[in-house]
PDB file of C-alpha atoms in Angstrom:
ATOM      1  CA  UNK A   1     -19.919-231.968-106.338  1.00 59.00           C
ATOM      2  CA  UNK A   2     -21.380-233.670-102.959  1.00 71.00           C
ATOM      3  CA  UNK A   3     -23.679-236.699-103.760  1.00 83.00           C
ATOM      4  CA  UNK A   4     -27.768-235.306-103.833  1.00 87.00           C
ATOM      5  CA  UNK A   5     -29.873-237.276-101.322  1.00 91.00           C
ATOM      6  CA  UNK A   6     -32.543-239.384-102.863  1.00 94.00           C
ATOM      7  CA  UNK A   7     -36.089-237.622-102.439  1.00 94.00           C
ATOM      8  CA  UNK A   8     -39.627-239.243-102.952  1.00 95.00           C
ATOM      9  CA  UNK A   9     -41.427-238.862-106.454  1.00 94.00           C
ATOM     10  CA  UNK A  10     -44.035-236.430-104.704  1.00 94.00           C
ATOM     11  CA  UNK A  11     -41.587-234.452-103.401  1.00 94.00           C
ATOM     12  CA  UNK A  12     -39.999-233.749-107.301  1.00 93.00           C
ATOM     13  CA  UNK A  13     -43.819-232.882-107.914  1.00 93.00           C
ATOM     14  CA  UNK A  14     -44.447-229.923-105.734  1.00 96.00           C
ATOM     15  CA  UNK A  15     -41.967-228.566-108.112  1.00 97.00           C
ATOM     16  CA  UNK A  16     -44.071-226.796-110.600  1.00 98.00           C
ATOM     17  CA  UNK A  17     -42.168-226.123-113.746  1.00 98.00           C
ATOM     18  CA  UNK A  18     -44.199-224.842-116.919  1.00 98.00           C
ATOM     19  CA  UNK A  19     -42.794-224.040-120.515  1.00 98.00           C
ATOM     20  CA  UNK A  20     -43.169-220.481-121.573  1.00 98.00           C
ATOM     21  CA  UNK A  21     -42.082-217.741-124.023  1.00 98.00           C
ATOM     22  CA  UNK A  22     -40.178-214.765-123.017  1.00 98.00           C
ATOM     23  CA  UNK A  23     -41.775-211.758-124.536  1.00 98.00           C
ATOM     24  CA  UNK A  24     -40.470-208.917-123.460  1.00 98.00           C
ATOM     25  CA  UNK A  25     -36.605-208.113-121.829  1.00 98.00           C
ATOM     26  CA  UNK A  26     -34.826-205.384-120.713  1.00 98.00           C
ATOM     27  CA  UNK A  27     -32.043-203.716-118.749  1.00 97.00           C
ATOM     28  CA  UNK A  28     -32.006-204.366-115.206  1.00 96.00           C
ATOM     29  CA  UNK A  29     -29.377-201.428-113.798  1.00 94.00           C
ATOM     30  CA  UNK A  30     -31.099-202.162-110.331  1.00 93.00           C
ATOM     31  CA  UNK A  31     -30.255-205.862-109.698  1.00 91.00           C
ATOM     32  CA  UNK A  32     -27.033-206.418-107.658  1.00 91.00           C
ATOM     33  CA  UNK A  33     -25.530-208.559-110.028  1.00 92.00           C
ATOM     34  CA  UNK A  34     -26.301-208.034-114.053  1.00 94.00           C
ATOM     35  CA  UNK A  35     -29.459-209.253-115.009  1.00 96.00           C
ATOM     36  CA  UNK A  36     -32.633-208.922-117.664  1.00 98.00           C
ATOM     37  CA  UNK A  37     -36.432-208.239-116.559  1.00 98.00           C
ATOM     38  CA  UNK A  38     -38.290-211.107-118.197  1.00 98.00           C
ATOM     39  CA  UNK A  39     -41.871-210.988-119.437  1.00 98.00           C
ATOM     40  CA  UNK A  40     -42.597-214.543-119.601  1.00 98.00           C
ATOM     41  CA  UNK A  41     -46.271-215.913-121.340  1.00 98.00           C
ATOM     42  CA  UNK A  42     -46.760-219.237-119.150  1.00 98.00           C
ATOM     43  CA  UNK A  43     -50.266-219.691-121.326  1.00 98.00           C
ATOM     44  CA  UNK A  44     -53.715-218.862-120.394  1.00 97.00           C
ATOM     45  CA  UNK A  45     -53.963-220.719-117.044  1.00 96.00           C
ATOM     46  CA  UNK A  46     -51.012-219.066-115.144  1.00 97.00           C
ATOM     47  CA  UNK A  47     -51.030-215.636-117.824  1.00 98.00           C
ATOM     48  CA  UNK A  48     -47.563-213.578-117.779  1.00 98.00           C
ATOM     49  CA  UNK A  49     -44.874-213.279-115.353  1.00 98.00           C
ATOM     50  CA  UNK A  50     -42.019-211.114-114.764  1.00 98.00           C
ATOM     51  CA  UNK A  51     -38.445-212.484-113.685  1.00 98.00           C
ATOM     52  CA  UNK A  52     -35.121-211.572-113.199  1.00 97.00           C
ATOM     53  CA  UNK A  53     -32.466-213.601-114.745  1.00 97.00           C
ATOM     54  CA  UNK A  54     -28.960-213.661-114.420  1.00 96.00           C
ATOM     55  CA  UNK A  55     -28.003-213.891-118.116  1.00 97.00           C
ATOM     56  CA  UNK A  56     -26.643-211.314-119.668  1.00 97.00           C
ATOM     57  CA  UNK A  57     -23.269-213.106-120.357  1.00 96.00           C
ATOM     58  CA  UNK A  58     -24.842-215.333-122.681  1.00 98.00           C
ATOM     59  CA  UNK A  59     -27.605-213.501-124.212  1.00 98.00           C
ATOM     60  CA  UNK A  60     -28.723-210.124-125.813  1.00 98.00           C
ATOM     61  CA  UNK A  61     -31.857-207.862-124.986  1.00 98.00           C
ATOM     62  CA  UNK A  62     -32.453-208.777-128.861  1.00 97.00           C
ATOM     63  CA  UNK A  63     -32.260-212.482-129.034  1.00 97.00           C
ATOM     64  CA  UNK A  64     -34.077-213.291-125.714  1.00 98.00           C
ATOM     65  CA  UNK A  65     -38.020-211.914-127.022  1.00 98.00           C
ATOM     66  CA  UNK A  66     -39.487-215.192-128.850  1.00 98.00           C
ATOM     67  CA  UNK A  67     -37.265-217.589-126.853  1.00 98.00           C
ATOM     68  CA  UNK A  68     -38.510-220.473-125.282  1.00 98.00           C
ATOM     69  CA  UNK A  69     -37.703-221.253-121.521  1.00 98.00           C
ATOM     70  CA  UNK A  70     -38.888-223.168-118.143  1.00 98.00           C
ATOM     71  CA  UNK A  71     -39.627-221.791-115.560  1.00 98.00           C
ATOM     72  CA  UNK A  72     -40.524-222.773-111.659  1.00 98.00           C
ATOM     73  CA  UNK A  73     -44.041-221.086-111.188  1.00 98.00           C
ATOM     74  CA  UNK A  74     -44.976-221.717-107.499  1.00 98.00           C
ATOM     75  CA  UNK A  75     -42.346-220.295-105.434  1.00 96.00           C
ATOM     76  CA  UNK A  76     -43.113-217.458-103.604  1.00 97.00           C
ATOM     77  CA  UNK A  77     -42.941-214.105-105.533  1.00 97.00           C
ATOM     78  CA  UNK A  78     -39.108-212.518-104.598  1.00 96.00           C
ATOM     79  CA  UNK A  79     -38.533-208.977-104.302  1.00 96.00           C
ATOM     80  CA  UNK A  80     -35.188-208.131-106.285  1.00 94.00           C
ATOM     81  CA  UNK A  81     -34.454-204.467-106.015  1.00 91.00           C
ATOM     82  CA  UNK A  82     -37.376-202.230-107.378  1.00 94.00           C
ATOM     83  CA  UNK A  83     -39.008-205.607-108.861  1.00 95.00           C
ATOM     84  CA  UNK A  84     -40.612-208.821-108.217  1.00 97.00           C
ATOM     85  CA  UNK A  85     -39.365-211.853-109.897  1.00 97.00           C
ATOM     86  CA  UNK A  86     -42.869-213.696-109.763  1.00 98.00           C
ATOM     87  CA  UNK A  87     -41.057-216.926-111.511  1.00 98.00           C
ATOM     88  CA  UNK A  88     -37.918-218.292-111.832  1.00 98.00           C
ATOM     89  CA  UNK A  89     -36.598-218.852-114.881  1.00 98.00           C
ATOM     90  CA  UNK A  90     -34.400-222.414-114.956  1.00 98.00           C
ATOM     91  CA  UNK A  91     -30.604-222.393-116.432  1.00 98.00           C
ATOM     92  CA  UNK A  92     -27.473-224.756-115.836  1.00 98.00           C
ATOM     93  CA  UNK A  93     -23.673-223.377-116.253  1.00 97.00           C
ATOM     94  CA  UNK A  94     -21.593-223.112-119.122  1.00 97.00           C
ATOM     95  CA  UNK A  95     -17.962-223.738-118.556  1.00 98.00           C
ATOM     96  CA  UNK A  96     -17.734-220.855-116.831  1.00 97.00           C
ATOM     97  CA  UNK A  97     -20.511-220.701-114.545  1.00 96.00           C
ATOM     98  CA  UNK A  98     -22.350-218.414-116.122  1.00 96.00           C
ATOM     99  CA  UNK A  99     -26.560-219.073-117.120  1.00 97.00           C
ATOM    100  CA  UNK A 100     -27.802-220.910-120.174  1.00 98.00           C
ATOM    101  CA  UNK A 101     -30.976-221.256-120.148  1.00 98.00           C
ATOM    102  CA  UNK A 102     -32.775-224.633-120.511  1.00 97.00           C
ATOM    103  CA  UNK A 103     -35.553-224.978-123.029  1.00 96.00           C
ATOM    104  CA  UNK A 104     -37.346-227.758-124.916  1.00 97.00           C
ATOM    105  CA  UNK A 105     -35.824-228.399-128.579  1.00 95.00           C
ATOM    106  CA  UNK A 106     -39.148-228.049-130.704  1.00 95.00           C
ATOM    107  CA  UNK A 107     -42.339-225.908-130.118  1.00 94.00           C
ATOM    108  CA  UNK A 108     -44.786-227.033-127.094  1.00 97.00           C
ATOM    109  CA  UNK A 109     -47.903-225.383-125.781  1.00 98.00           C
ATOM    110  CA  UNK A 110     -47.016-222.913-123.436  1.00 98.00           C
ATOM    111  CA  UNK A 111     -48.162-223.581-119.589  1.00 98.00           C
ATOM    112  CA  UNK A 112     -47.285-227.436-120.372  1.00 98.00           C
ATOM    113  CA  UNK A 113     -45.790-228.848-117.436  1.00 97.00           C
ATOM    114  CA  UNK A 114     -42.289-231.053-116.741  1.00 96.00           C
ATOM    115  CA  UNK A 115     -42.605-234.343-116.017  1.00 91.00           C
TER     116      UNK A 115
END
């Protein structure tokens, strides 16, 4: 992997990345590649979101509902086939490339933002 450039503390702070809860998923036939629709609660000052993630290696329709995640809240909404992805929701690869999603290990209010 190349070496990252350094970038300035403010910059890593226009990143807005909030903790929420996935409530809803479901089949996303549309989306070139496999993916779920998300309902995501981000808390009561962004509300809920829709996404499309890439996961469907690693996860079920059935385990995702109650899951915690993080997700980057002020990109621009993206139009992905019929939908738009109003968040993205924040993975790293497995051994073999494929999404697992990144979460924090014990409960947190949701809308609480990385740092």
């Amino acid at each position: 992997m190349p070496e990252t450039q350094p970038i300035a503390f403010d910059d890593f702070l226009k990143v807005d990345v909030r903790v929420g809860r996935i409530i809803s998923a479901s089949p996303f036939p549309e989306a070139r590649k496999p993916a779920f629709r998300l309902t995501i609660d981000l808390g009561p000052e962004i509300g809920t979101k829709s996404s499309s993630a890439q996961i469907t290696r690693n996860y079920t329709l059935d385990e995702l509902p109650g899951r915690l995640v993080l997700c980057v809240v002020n990109f621009p909404p993206r139009q992905i086939g019929p939908m738009m992805s109003e968040v993205l929701t924040l993975g790293v690869p497995d051994a073999d490339g494929e999404v697992m999603l990144i979460a924090p290990d014990r409960a947190v209010p949701l809308g609480g933002r990385l740092y």
